[in-house]
């Protein structure tokens, strides 16, 4: 079979039974190893083929040729088992699956001549020559996994890149000297910092120094292939070395981090450790091209930065108009082996790579494979053979490279980049190396891995090994190599002495390019967010009109009719329509909007319907993109079933794009629990740690309707506990108009802060929770909404948030209570204390101030607001009305919920003589 198929490929008839020759050969090889691994129809075909060959003239030759096809396929698929990719282990030797005997050959067959099929090179060669070619390609310093890729074009492209040169570059002397210089610099930097700052953590790259020439080579090639910007995400290992020797961060800045001698006025916030911070620079390649490099700041949650980088890249691609090929901005992620295998956010990020709303044109992943975590070996850390096996889920090619073969690593990295630029898909390079020290420089790894570290202690630095190689080849003199090291060390000494003598001015590149003009400090200055009625009408009419040939869902058609009526006069606008009008007016004014989340296009509660589907063809129509000529674009995406990666992606997007309204929506508010790391490490703390602002909006459905603990609470208390230094905004609006102005305010202020919004569920359709169209046109967001009743009759002020206000108002009306004023806190943080104090001061006869909430006492806003109210209202008797403390956020019983909710209302409104002391009379000191 292999004879006819491969000959057919040469003479242009590449089909056999309608299939390609390569496909049939690979399928045949698979069948020979495991007949059950191919479809039944092919099993029958191959069995008949071999039966026919057995009795046909020349069948022995045909049978031998088919065995050769199986051998070739086996080396392509399993040659990595014999590759010497582990520098601290001997070569693996022969593998049973690749033995000649496994294919019916012996050493006596090595001189036999065979058709080489679609192997590059001469059309016929001896078995020995073919075997040498396969082993040199797949079994030396590079082990390749790629036959799991289903696309034949991709496999053939990879074979064409690897097999002619046998995965071995033929670098000229100048390239080799550059690699040696990079290795020498990497080694010298680590030795110098180790000698000057013994015991300080730096997460040395020693053992993985080959990373540095690989990155330099990638940047050089990236510039040639049209990449103008590389956004990098990496954990701690080697980060300082990458900053110094790849991004060109001045040594003075790095040493100042060790010394801690920055000028006080150049550092704002609390700061972070040196191996967490980001940096950006312009790098000139050897050919004179400029590439912008940006290392993204990230915390000790190693892989949390990966989707942040992807979001940043997506935003930058849009800014450059590169939304089709996505080749101009490259995401580069540098991982650790234990984290790549162990942290689920890696799989979440990989899953985003080909999705419409999150595609970035492929990512180059470099894995620093130390073969150990902190003290944990691979056998304890993963169930897969390789740390990189998770990448097979998206059919990414994987190159395992020996870390002591820098030329092979440079070759594999360049091939990975070419693959990304050709196919727009992810690719992985696994740098198999070791960690010379412990997890950090103060840790002793011999406690837990004595044998492994005995072997590591015997290994000279890869720079020394490569220097010896070049000297032996006659390409370098020993004195010349020593001169390279001395020159770099002299520069380090000079920078170190300078830092010892002077204090450093550190100025992060925070408000440049797209961020210019957005560095104003936080203030409560009113923001003009009203919209002329003419624009509201124009946008509203476009939102309620379907194309003439579009078959609209009848329920949506009825909804549009109600919305059209709201546009007449001063009609009532519900929550969803107010949101659409906020989006639409921003788009009409030139501000783009991006919304993503689980089922966000329709909305979890069937309230948004931002995308209509034709009921006959299911063709989509997005009314927000058909408002007027020249409008900005509205992007709405149903995300994967992920919170952490998607929220991090949107955070990264907003990190690079401040002039767009960017929203992430949790399906239910507590779903953000799955992204708590992103909230804690990036959203609430990034400005203080890394001086990076962000305008991301989090929409978190919240409200107690008896739907159980998982569908009630967005954990408001967590966000309030994390507030300080004007780091975020936490709002709980009660009307559509308030929501409308809140969204518009987010992109109309001269600064950016993340906005956390407790959005409603039942209130989406509550008849009272509507706003007049005029409130959208003429109003603005009010941090505090006061009551409108006569203040002279008020004896008790009830302070509350969200949908509870509507239930309290209904209860007041039902009871005819004129002695109770309901004051709403629409923005909990930053709290507008002046407006709240003014509201409380309007009621001179009031003696009680009650905080009412739906949440249990240990949740919600009570713990946050209690000390503030003590300070702002010292003359009022302070009380709490809400659910008792609870380990769970809500009850799972609808009847229990209804009973508790009624108790909350009664406690908030009960007259003093009938007050439930246990629930509502918790005054100061009781």
mmCIF file of C-alpha atoms in Angstrom, residues 353-555:
data_model
loop_
_atom_site.group_PDB
_atom_site.id
_atom_site.type_symbol
_atom_site.label_atom_id
_atom_site.label_comp_id
_atom_site.label_asym_id
_atom_site.label_seq_id
_atom_site.Cartn_x
_atom_site.Cartn_y
_atom_site.Cartn_z
ATOM 1 C CA UNK A 353 -7.633 30.358 22.306
ATOM 2 C CA UNK A 354 -9.937 29.550 19.393
ATOM 3 C CA UNK A 355 -13.193 31.087 20.665
ATOM 4 C CA UNK A 356 -14.544 34.060 18.675
ATOM 5 C CA UNK A 357 -14.493 36.610 21.475
ATOM 6 C CA UNK A 358 -11.119 35.634 22.898
ATOM 7 C CA UNK A 359 -8.963 34.542 19.973
ATOM 8 C CA UNK A 360 -5.566 36.271 19.813
ATOM 9 C CA UNK A 361 -4.052 34.541 16.803
ATOM 10 C CA UNK A 362 -2.153 31.935 18.780
ATOM 11 C CA UNK A 363 0.162 32.055 21.780
ATOM 12 C CA UNK A 364 3.755 30.902 22.067
ATOM 13 C CA UNK A 365 4.085 28.992 25.336
ATOM 14 C CA UNK A 366 7.566 28.413 26.760
ATOM 15 C CA UNK A 367 7.658 26.007 29.707
ATOM 16 C CA UNK A 368 10.636 26.214 32.054
ATOM 17 C CA UNK A 369 10.533 22.531 32.920
ATOM 18 C CA UNK A 370 12.573 22.273 36.139
ATOM 19 C CA UNK A 371 11.203 18.754 36.679
ATOM 20 C CA UNK A 372 10.142 19.796 40.171
ATOM 21 C CA UNK A 373 7.692 22.121 41.876
ATOM 22 C CA UNK A 374 8.651 23.577 45.252
ATOM 23 C CA UNK A 375 9.731 20.181 46.596
ATOM 24 C CA UNK A 376 7.270 18.047 44.625
ATOM 25 C CA UNK A 377 8.443 15.705 41.874
ATOM 26 C CA UNK A 378 6.406 15.059 38.698
ATOM 27 C CA UNK A 379 5.132 11.707 39.913
ATOM 28 C CA UNK A 380 3.382 13.497 42.771
ATOM 29 C CA UNK A 381 2.281 16.517 40.765
ATOM 30 C CA UNK A 382 0.558 15.205 37.672
ATOM 31 C CA UNK A 383 -1.122 12.147 36.214
ATOM 32 C CA UNK A 384 0.242 12.746 32.718
ATOM 33 C CA UNK A 385 3.622 11.829 31.297
ATOM 34 C CA UNK A 386 4.574 15.360 30.314
ATOM 35 C CA UNK A 387 3.710 18.610 32.058
ATOM 36 C CA UNK A 388 2.569 19.900 28.672
ATOM 37 C CA UNK A 389 0.011 17.204 27.884
ATOM 38 C CA UNK A 390 -2.892 19.536 28.680
ATOM 39 C CA UNK A 391 -2.018 21.512 25.527
ATOM 40 C CA UNK A 392 -3.061 18.552 23.394
ATOM 41 C CA UNK A 393 -6.673 19.514 24.108
ATOM 42 C CA UNK A 394 -6.343 22.253 21.475
ATOM 43 C CA UNK A 395 -4.063 20.178 19.214
ATOM 44 C CA UNK A 396 -1.042 22.367 19.843
ATOM 45 C CA UNK A 397 2.300 21.011 18.630
ATOM 46 C CA UNK A 398 4.731 20.423 21.490
ATOM 47 C CA UNK A 399 8.521 20.524 21.290
ATOM 48 C CA UNK A 400 10.470 19.017 24.187
ATOM 49 C CA UNK A 401 14.021 20.408 24.132
ATOM 50 C CA UNK A 402 17.143 19.572 26.109
ATOM 51 C CA UNK A 403 18.041 22.697 28.081
ATOM 52 C CA UNK A 404 21.752 22.057 27.559
ATOM 53 C CA UNK A 405 21.411 22.287 23.782
ATOM 54 C CA UNK A 406 20.898 26.015 23.251
ATOM 55 C CA UNK A 407 20.999 25.764 19.455
ATOM 56 C CA UNK A 408 18.201 23.223 19.488
ATOM 57 C CA UNK A 409 16.194 25.478 21.822
ATOM 58 C CA UNK A 410 16.670 28.498 19.594
ATOM 59 C CA UNK A 411 15.648 26.436 16.567
ATOM 60 C CA UNK A 412 12.523 25.067 18.282
ATOM 61 C CA UNK A 413 11.498 28.517 19.535
ATOM 62 C CA UNK A 414 11.848 30.034 16.084
ATOM 63 C CA UNK A 415 9.898 27.143 14.581
ATOM 64 C CA UNK A 416 7.176 27.675 17.186
ATOM 65 C CA UNK A 417 6.893 31.336 16.231
ATOM 66 C CA UNK A 418 6.737 30.519 12.521
ATOM 67 C CA UNK A 419 3.985 28.037 13.287
ATOM 68 C CA UNK A 420 2.016 30.657 15.192
ATOM 69 C CA UNK A 421 2.395 33.220 12.423
ATOM 70 C CA UNK A 422 1.392 30.659 9.778
ATOM 71 C CA UNK A 423 -1.615 29.023 11.414
ATOM 72 C CA UNK A 424 -2.719 31.462 14.130
ATOM 73 C CA UNK A 425 -2.720 28.724 16.784
ATOM 74 C CA UNK A 426 -1.039 28.006 20.098
ATOM 75 C CA UNK A 427 2.279 26.172 20.215
ATOM 76 C CA UNK A 428 4.344 24.881 23.150
ATOM 77 C CA UNK A 429 8.106 24.657 23.644
ATOM 78 C CA UNK A 430 9.033 22.602 26.709
ATOM 79 C CA UNK A 431 12.515 23.589 27.907
ATOM 80 C CA UNK A 432 13.553 20.540 29.905
ATOM 81 C CA UNK A 433 16.161 21.746 32.359
ATOM 82 C CA UNK A 434 16.747 21.857 36.101
ATOM 83 C CA UNK A 435 16.770 24.282 39.022
ATOM 84 C CA UNK A 436 20.255 24.751 40.395
ATOM 85 C CA UNK A 437 19.119 26.118 43.765
ATOM 86 C CA UNK A 438 15.990 25.420 45.772
ATOM 87 C CA UNK A 439 12.643 26.997 45.072
ATOM 88 C CA UNK A 440 14.301 30.224 46.167
ATOM 89 C CA UNK A 441 17.892 30.966 47.047
ATOM 90 C CA UNK A 442 17.278 30.513 50.761
ATOM 91 C CA UNK A 443 15.843 27.020 50.414
ATOM 92 C CA UNK A 444 17.850 23.773 50.674
ATOM 93 C CA UNK A 445 16.534 21.223 48.143
ATOM 94 C CA UNK A 446 18.744 18.391 49.391
ATOM 95 C CA UNK A 447 16.283 17.774 52.236
ATOM 96 C CA UNK A 448 13.792 16.313 49.790
ATOM 97 C CA UNK A 449 15.677 15.502 46.543
ATOM 98 C CA UNK A 450 19.235 14.560 47.576
ATOM 99 C CA UNK A 451 19.964 12.317 44.593
ATOM 100 C CA UNK A 452 18.593 14.755 42.036
ATOM 101 C CA UNK A 453 20.584 17.633 43.496
ATOM 102 C CA UNK A 454 23.743 15.577 43.676
ATOM 103 C CA UNK A 455 23.479 15.187 39.910
ATOM 104 C CA UNK A 456 22.699 18.904 39.468
ATOM 105 C CA UNK A 457 25.777 19.869 41.515
ATOM 106 C CA UNK A 458 27.943 18.021 38.987
ATOM 107 C CA UNK A 459 26.566 19.959 36.011
ATOM 108 C CA UNK A 460 28.580 22.971 34.833
ATOM 109 C CA UNK A 461 26.573 25.960 33.599
ATOM 110 C CA UNK A 462 25.272 25.575 30.080
ATOM 111 C CA UNK A 463 27.306 28.646 29.082
ATOM 112 C CA UNK A 464 30.473 26.759 29.998
ATOM 113 C CA UNK A 465 29.354 23.648 28.095
ATOM 114 C CA UNK A 466 28.529 25.674 25.008
ATOM 115 C CA UNK A 467 31.793 27.630 25.250
ATOM 116 C CA UNK A 468 33.717 24.357 25.286
ATOM 117 C CA UNK A 469 31.737 23.216 22.245
ATOM 118 C CA UNK A 470 32.627 26.338 20.263
ATOM 119 C CA UNK A 471 36.270 26.215 21.320
ATOM 120 C CA UNK A 472 36.500 22.573 20.276
ATOM 121 C CA UNK A 473 34.958 23.463 16.918
ATOM 122 C CA UNK A 474 37.594 26.149 16.394
ATOM 123 C CA UNK A 475 35.028 28.937 16.299
ATOM 124 C CA UNK A 476 36.155 30.678 19.470
ATOM 125 C CA UNK A 477 39.307 31.200 21.488
ATOM 126 C CA UNK A 478 39.260 30.640 25.235
ATOM 127 C CA UNK A 479 40.424 34.187 25.927
ATOM 128 C CA UNK A 480 37.670 35.609 23.727
ATOM 129 C CA UNK A 481 35.014 33.800 25.746
ATOM 130 C CA UNK A 482 36.486 35.060 29.005
ATOM 131 C CA UNK A 483 36.431 38.606 27.667
ATOM 132 C CA UNK A 484 32.672 38.389 27.097
ATOM 133 C CA UNK A 485 32.085 37.537 30.753
ATOM 134 C CA UNK A 486 34.433 40.224 32.052
ATOM 135 C CA UNK A 487 32.817 42.954 29.975
ATOM 136 C CA UNK A 488 29.306 42.147 31.239
ATOM 137 C CA UNK A 489 30.496 41.861 34.826
ATOM 138 C CA UNK A 490 32.124 45.292 34.573
ATOM 139 C CA UNK A 491 28.809 46.807 33.573
ATOM 140 C CA UNK A 492 27.121 45.131 36.523
ATOM 141 C CA UNK A 493 29.783 46.436 38.889
ATOM 142 C CA UNK A 494 29.352 49.956 37.557
ATOM 143 C CA UNK A 495 25.569 49.865 38.014
ATOM 144 C CA UNK A 496 25.920 48.395 41.487
ATOM 145 C CA UNK A 497 28.330 51.114 42.618
ATOM 146 C CA UNK A 498 26.013 53.798 41.245
ATOM 147 C CA UNK A 499 23.073 52.419 43.224
ATOM 148 C CA UNK A 500 25.176 52.323 46.375
ATOM 149 C CA UNK A 501 25.995 56.020 45.994
ATOM 150 C CA UNK A 502 22.652 57.466 44.849
ATOM 151 C CA UNK A 503 18.940 56.886 45.245
ATOM 152 C CA UNK A 504 16.968 55.906 42.178
ATOM 153 C CA UNK A 505 13.995 57.663 40.639
ATOM 154 C CA UNK A 506 11.483 55.060 39.495
ATOM 155 C CA UNK A 507 8.807 56.236 37.087
ATOM 156 C CA UNK A 508 6.478 53.504 35.875
ATOM 157 C CA UNK A 509 5.032 53.921 32.398
ATOM 158 C CA UNK A 510 1.466 54.093 33.614
ATOM 159 C CA UNK A 511 -0.416 56.865 31.856
ATOM 160 C CA UNK A 512 1.038 56.758 28.370
ATOM 161 C CA UNK A 513 -0.512 56.354 24.938
ATOM 162 C CA UNK A 514 -4.191 55.395 25.306
ATOM 163 C CA UNK A 515 -4.155 56.324 29.011
ATOM 164 C CA UNK A 516 -3.137 59.943 28.519
ATOM 165 C CA UNK A 517 -5.477 62.316 30.340
ATOM 166 C CA UNK A 518 -6.903 59.635 32.647
ATOM 167 C CA UNK A 519 -4.623 60.232 35.599
ATOM 168 C CA UNK A 520 -6.941 62.511 37.573
ATOM 169 C CA UNK A 521 -7.364 61.548 41.248
ATOM 170 C CA UNK A 522 -10.675 60.180 42.428
ATOM 171 C CA UNK A 523 -13.309 62.772 43.234
ATOM 172 C CA UNK A 524 -17.065 63.015 43.745
ATOM 173 C CA UNK A 525 -17.269 65.808 41.179
ATOM 174 C CA UNK A 526 -20.563 65.493 39.272
ATOM 175 C CA UNK A 527 -20.185 63.860 35.873
ATOM 176 C CA UNK A 528 -22.432 64.880 33.015
ATOM 177 C CA UNK A 529 -24.068 61.636 31.906
ATOM 178 C CA UNK A 530 -27.398 62.935 30.656
ATOM 179 C CA UNK A 531 -28.368 62.388 27.032
ATOM 180 C CA UNK A 532 -30.474 64.629 24.785
ATOM 181 C CA UNK A 533 -33.946 63.252 24.235
ATOM 182 C CA UNK A 534 -33.327 63.346 20.506
ATOM 183 C CA UNK A 535 -30.427 60.908 20.858
ATOM 184 C CA UNK A 536 -32.394 58.693 23.245
ATOM 185 C CA UNK A 537 -35.196 58.581 20.711
ATOM 186 C CA UNK A 538 -32.868 57.829 17.814
ATOM 187 C CA UNK A 539 -31.137 55.026 19.673
ATOM 188 C CA UNK A 540 -34.387 53.679 21.126
ATOM 189 C CA UNK A 541 -36.043 53.499 17.719
ATOM 190 C CA UNK A 542 -33.076 51.630 16.269
ATOM 191 C CA UNK A 543 -33.115 49.188 19.180
ATOM 192 C CA UNK A 544 -36.768 48.369 18.645
ATOM 193 C CA UNK A 545 -36.735 47.935 14.859
ATOM 194 C CA UNK A 546 -36.003 44.612 13.183
ATOM 195 C CA UNK A 547 -34.866 44.371 9.535
ATOM 196 C CA UNK A 548 -37.725 43.943 7.076
ATOM 197 C CA UNK A 549 -36.698 40.413 6.103
ATOM 198 C CA UNK A 550 -35.924 39.288 9.657
ATOM 199 C CA UNK A 551 -38.221 36.731 11.303
ATOM 200 C CA UNK A 552 -38.362 37.883 14.892
ATOM 201 C CA UNK A 553 -39.279 35.762 17.878
ATOM 202 C CA UNK A 554 -42.883 36.710 18.828
ATOM 203 C CA UNK A 555 -41.962 37.237 22.484
#
